[in-house]
mmCIF file of C-alpha atoms in Angstrom:
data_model
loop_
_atom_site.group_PDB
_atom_site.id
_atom_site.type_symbol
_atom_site.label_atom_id
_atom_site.label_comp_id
_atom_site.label_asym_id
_atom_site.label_seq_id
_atom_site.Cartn_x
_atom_site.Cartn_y
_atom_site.Cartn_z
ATOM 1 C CA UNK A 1 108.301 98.477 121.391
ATOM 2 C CA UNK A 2 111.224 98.176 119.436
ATOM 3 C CA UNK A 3 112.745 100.987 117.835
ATOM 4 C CA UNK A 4 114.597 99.429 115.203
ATOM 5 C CA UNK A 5 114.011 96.018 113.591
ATOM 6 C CA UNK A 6 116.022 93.943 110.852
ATOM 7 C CA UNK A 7 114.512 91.266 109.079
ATOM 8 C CA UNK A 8 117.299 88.820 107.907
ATOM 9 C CA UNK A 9 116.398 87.232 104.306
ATOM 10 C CA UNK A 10 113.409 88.897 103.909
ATOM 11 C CA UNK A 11 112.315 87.983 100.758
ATOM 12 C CA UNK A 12 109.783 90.191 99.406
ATOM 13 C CA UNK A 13 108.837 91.112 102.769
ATOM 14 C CA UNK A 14 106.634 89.096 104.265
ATOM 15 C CA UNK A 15 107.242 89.359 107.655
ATOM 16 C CA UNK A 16 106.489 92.504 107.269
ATOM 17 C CA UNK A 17 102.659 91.930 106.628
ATOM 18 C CA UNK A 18 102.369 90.767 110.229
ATOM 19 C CA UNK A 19 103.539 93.677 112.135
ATOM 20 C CA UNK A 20 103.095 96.722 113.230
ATOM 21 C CA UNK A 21 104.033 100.035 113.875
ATOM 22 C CA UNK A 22 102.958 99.940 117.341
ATOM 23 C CA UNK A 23 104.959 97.390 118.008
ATOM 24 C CA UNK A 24 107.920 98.125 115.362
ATOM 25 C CA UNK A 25 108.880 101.675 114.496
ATOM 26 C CA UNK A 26 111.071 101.138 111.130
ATOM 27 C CA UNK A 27 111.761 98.502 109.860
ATOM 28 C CA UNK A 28 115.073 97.337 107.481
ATOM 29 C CA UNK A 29 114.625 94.656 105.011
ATOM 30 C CA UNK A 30 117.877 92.435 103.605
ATOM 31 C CA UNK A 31 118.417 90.059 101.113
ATOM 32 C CA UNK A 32 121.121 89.124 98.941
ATOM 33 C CA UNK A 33 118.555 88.576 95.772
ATOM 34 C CA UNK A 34 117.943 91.883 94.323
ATOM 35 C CA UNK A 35 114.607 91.046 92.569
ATOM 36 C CA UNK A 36 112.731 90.012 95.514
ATOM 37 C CA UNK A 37 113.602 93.133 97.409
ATOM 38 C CA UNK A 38 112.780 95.011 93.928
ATOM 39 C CA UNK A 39 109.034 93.544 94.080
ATOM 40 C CA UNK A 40 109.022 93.585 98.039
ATOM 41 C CA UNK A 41 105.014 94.099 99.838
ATOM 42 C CA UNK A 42 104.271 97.387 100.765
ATOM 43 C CA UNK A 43 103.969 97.344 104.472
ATOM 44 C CA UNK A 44 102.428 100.080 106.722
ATOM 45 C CA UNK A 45 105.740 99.992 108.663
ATOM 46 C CA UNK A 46 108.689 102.392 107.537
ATOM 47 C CA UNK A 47 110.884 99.974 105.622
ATOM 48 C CA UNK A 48 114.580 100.454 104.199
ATOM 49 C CA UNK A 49 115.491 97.522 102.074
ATOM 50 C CA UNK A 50 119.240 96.958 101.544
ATOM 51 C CA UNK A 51 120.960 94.248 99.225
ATOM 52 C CA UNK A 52 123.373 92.075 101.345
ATOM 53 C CA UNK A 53 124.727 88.736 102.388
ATOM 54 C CA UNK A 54 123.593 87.389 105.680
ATOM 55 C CA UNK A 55 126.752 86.568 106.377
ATOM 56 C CA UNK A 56 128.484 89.787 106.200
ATOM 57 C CA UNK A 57 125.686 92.390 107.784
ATOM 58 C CA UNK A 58 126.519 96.268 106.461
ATOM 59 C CA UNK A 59 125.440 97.638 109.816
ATOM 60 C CA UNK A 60 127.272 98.803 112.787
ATOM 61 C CA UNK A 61 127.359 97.062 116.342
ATOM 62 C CA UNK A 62 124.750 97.748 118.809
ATOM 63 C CA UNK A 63 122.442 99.205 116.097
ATOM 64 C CA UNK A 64 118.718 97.062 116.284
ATOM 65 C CA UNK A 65 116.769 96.268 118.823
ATOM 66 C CA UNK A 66 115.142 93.218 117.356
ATOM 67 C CA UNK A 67 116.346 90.525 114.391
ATOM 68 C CA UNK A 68 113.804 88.369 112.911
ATOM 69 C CA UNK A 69 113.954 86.128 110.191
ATOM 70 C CA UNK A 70 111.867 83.417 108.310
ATOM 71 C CA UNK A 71 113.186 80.631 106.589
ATOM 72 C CA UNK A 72 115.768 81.784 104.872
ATOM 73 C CA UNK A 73 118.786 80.778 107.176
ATOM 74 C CA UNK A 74 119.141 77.302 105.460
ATOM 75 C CA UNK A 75 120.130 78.625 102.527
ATOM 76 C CA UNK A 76 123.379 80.054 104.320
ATOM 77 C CA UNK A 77 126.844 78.701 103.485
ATOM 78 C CA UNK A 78 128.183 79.942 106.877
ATOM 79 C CA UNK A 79 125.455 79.384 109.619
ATOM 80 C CA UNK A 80 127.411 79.628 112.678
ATOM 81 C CA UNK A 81 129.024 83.305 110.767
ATOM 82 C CA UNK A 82 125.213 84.171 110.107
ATOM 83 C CA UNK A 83 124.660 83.737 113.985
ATOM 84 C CA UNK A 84 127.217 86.063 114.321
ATOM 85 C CA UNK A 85 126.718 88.658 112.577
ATOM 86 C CA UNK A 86 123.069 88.745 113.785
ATOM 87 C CA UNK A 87 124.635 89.016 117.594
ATOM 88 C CA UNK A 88 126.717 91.937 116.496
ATOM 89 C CA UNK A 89 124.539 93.870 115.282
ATOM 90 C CA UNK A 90 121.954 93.799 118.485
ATOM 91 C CA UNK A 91 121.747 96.182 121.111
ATOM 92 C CA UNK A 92 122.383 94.603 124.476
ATOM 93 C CA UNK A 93 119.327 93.280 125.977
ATOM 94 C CA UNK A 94 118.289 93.006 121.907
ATOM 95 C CA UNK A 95 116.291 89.589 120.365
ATOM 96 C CA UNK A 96 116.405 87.557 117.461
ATOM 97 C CA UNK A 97 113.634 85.595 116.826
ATOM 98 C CA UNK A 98 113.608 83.074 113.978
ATOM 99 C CA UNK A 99 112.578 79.843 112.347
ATOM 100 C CA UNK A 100 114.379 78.044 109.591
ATOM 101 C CA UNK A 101 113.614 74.660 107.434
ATOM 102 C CA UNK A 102 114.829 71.183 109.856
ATOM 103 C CA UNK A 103 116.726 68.367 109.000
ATOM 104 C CA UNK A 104 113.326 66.133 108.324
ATOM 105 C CA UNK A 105 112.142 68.704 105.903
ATOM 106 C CA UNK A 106 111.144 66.992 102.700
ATOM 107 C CA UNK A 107 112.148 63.383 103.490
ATOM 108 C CA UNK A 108 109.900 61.622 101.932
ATOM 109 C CA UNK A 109 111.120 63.529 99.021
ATOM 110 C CA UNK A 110 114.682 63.139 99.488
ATOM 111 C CA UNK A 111 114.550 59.345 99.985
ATOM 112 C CA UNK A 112 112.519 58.648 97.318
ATOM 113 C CA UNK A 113 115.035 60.240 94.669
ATOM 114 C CA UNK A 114 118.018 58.622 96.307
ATOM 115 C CA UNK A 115 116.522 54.928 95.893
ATOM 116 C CA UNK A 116 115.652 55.800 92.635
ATOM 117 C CA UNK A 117 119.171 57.186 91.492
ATOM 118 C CA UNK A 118 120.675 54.322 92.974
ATOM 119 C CA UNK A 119 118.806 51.725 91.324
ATOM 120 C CA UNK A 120 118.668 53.085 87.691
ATOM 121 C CA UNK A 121 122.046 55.185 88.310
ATOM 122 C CA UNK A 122 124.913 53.128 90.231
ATOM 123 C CA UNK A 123 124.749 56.686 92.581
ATOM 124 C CA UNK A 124 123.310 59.731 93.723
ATOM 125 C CA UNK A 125 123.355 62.997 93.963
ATOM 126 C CA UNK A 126 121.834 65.721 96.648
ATOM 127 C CA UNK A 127 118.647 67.246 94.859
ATOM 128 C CA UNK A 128 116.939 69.320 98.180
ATOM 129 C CA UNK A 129 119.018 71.588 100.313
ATOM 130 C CA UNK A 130 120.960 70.193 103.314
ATOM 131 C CA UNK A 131 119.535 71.392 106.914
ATOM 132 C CA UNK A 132 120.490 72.013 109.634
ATOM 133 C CA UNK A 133 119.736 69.605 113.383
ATOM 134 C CA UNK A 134 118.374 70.171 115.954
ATOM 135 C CA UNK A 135 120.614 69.002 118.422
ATOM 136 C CA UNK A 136 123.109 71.651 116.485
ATOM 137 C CA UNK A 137 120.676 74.729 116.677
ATOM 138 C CA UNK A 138 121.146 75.408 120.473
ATOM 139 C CA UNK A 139 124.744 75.109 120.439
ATOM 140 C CA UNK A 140 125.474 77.607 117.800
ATOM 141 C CA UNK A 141 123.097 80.043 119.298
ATOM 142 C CA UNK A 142 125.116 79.556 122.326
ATOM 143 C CA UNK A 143 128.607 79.835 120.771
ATOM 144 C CA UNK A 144 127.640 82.700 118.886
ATOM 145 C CA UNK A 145 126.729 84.466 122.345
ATOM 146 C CA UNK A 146 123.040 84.337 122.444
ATOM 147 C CA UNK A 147 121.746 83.748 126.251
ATOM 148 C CA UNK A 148 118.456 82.988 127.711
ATOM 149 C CA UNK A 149 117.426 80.321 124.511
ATOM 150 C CA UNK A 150 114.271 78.975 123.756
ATOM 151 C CA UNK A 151 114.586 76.254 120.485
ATOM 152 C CA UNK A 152 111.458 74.368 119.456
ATOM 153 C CA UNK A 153 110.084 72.990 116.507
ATOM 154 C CA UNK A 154 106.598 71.882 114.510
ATOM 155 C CA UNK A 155 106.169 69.969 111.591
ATOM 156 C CA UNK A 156 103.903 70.714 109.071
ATOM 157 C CA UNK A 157 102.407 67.846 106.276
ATOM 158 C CA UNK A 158 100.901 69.230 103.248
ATOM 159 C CA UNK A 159 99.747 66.173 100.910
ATOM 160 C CA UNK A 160 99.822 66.323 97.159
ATOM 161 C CA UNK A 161 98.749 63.973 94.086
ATOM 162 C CA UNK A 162 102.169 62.912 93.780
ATOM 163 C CA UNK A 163 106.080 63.651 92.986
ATOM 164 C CA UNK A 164 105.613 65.459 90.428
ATOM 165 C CA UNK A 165 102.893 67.411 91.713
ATOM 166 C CA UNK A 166 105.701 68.192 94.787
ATOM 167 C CA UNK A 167 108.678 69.345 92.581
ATOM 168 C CA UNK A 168 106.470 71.311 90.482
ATOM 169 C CA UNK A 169 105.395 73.582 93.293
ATOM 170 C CA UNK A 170 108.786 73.623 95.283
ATOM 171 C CA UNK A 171 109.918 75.045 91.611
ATOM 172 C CA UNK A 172 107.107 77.324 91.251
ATOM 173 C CA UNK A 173 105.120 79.317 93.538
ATOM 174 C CA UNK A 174 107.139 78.527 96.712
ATOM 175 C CA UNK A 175 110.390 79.147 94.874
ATOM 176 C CA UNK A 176 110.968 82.666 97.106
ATOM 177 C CA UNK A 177 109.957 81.904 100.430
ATOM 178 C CA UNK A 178 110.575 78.272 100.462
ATOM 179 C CA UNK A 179 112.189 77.114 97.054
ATOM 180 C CA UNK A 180 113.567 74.037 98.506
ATOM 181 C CA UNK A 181 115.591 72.982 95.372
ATOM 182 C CA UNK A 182 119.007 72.334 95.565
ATOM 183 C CA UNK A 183 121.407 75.131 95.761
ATOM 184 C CA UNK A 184 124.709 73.292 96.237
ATOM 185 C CA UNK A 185 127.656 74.047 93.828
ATOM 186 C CA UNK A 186 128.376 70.396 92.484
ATOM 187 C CA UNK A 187 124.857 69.510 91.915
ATOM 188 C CA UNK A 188 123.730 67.034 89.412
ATOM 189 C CA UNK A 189 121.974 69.380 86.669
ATOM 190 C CA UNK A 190 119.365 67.121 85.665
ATOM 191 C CA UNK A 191 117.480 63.881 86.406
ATOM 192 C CA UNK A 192 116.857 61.169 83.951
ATOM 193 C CA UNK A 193 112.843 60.866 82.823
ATOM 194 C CA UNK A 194 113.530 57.169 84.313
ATOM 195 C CA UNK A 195 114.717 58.171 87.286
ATOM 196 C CA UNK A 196 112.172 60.409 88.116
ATOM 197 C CA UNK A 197 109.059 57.843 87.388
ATOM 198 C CA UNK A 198 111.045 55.243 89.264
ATOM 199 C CA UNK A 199 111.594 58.003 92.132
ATOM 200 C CA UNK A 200 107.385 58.531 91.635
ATOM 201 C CA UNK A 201 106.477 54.947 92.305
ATOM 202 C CA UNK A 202 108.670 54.671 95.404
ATOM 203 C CA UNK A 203 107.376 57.835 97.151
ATOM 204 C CA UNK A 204 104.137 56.430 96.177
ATOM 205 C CA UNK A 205 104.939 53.034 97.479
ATOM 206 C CA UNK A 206 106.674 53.935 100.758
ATOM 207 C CA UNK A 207 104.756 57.016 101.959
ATOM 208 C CA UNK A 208 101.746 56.875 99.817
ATOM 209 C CA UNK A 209 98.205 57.656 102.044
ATOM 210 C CA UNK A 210 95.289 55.597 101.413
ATOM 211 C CA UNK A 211 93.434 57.996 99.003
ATOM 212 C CA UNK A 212 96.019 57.830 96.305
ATOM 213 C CA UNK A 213 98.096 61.262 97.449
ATOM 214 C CA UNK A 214 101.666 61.546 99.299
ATOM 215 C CA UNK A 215 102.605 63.726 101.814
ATOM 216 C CA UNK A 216 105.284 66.406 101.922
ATOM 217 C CA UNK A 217 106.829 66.602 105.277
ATOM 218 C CA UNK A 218 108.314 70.531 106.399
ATOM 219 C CA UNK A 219 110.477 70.638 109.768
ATOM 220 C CA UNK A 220 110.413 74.215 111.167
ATOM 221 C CA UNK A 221 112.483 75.038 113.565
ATOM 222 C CA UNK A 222 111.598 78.567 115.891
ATOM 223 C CA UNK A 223 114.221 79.969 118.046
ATOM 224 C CA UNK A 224 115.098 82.571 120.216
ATOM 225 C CA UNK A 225 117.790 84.236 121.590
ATOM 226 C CA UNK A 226 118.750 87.610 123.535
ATOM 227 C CA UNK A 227 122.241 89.509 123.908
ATOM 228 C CA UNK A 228 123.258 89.690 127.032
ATOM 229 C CA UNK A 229 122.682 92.846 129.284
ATOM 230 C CA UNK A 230 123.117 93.524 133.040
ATOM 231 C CA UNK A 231 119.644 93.917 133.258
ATOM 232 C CA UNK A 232 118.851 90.293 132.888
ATOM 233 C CA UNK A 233 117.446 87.724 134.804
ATOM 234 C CA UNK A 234 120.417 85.580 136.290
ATOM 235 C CA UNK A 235 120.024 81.811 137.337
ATOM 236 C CA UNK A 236 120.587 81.565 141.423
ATOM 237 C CA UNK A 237 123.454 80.211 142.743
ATOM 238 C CA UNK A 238 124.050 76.451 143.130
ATOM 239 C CA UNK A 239 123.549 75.367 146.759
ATOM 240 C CA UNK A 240 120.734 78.310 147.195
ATOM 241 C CA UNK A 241 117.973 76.201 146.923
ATOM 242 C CA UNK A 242 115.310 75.746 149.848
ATOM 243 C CA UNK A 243 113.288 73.129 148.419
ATOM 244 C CA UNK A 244 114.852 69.484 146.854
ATOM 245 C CA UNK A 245 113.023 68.066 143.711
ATOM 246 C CA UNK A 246 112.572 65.048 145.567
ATOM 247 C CA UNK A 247 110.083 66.889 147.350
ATOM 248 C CA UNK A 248 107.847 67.162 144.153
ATOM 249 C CA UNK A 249 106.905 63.721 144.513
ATOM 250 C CA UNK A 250 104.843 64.583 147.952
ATOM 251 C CA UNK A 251 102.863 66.819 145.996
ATOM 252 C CA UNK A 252 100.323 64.567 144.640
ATOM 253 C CA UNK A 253 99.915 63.476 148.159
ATOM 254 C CA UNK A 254 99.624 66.781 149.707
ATOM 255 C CA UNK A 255 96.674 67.592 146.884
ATOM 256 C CA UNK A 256 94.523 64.547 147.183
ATOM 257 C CA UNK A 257 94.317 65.113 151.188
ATOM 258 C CA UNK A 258 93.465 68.757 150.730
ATOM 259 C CA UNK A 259 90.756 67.390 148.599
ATOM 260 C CA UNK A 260 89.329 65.122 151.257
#
């Protein structure tokens, strides 16, 4: 049961749909865009919603015992600050739990408008938000003082008629839980109509599926991390071990002759 919960760029609140009070007593919602906490989802859970920056949390230390948040984290300027911030304002012995948008999210995508640029163009400019790696993830958890971390991801392939068909509902319906357009500052404002049929035929050409559609990669990343407490499970001391892992290897061994 946890008291207390914060859900870090909540959007309008849809994390919210899949808990309950059981489980979470009250609940406070942030986001740094107004309108989506304005038409938020009712939830059964008591919910506070609260305009703010991820990156600078308006909450004491020590003050929830859980932090969850859902793809929002890629839109951060300051990750490794974000991390922060969340570790502050945990309890000891508190989680986060998250998942953000990967560094393979939208590839296909990605690719196909920086051939394009390039050939009609001379250059190119970033259209999709950049992510964050893997290999990084673990490491900022760590040096933001998150212990005990468990980092995996999924991918997810959702197939559509074709680029346009993509870009249409990244722009649209998507646009507040996943609106993976581009939010950098120096960002080309427009793309040229032959640009975007030449970026068309190469998605179509490279990553095209046999029926005629194209698929739309997403890389989610899910992670977890606790803040330290006394309490906690410790690893043993090197040199206390009783059994070597080259004894693993006998184990197949020792199975098929209990068998017999």
């Amino acid at each position: 049961t946890f008291p207390l919960a914060l859900d870090v760029g909540s959007g309008r609140g849809y994390i919210a749909q899949h808990l309950t009070k059981e489980t979470v007593e009250k609940l406070i919602q942030v986001d740094i865009a107004e309108n989506a906490l304005k038409n938020a989802i009712e939830s059964e859970i008591p919910t506070v919603r609260v305009v703010a920056d991820e990156e600078f949390l308006p909450f004491k230390e020590d003050t929830f015992d859980l932090v969850v948040s859902s793809l929002s984290l890629h839109w951060v300027n300051d990750l490794p600050k974000a991390f922060r911030e969340i570790h502050q304002v945990l309890k000891p012995d508190g989680v986060f739990i998250g998942a953000m948008f990967g560094g393979d999210t939208l590839y296909e995508l990605r690719c196909s408008l920086q051939l394009a640029e390039l050939e009609r163009e001379g250059g190119f400019s970033p259209h999709v938000s950049p992510f964050t790696a893997v290999a990084d993830l673990g490491h900022l958890l760590s040096r933001a003082g998150f212990n005990t971390l468990t980092v995996d991801t999924d991918e997810i392939q959702v197939n559509y008629p074709g680029l346009f068909e993509v870009m249409e509902d990244l722009q649209g319906k998507y646009i507040l839980c996943m609106g993976e357009s581009n939010c950098s500052w120096n960002r080309k404002p427009l793309l040229h109509r032959e640009t975007m049929l030449a970026a068309a035929a190469i998605y179509q050409e490279m990553y095209g599926n046999s029926d005629g559609s194209v698929p739309a990669t997403f890389q989610i990343y899910y992670m977890i991390g606790w803040k330290y407490h006394e309490s906690q499970a410790k690893p043993a001391q090197r040199g206390s071990a009783t059994v070597s892992f080259g004894e693993l290897a006998k184990i197949e061994g020792l199975l098929k002759r209990g068998k017999k």
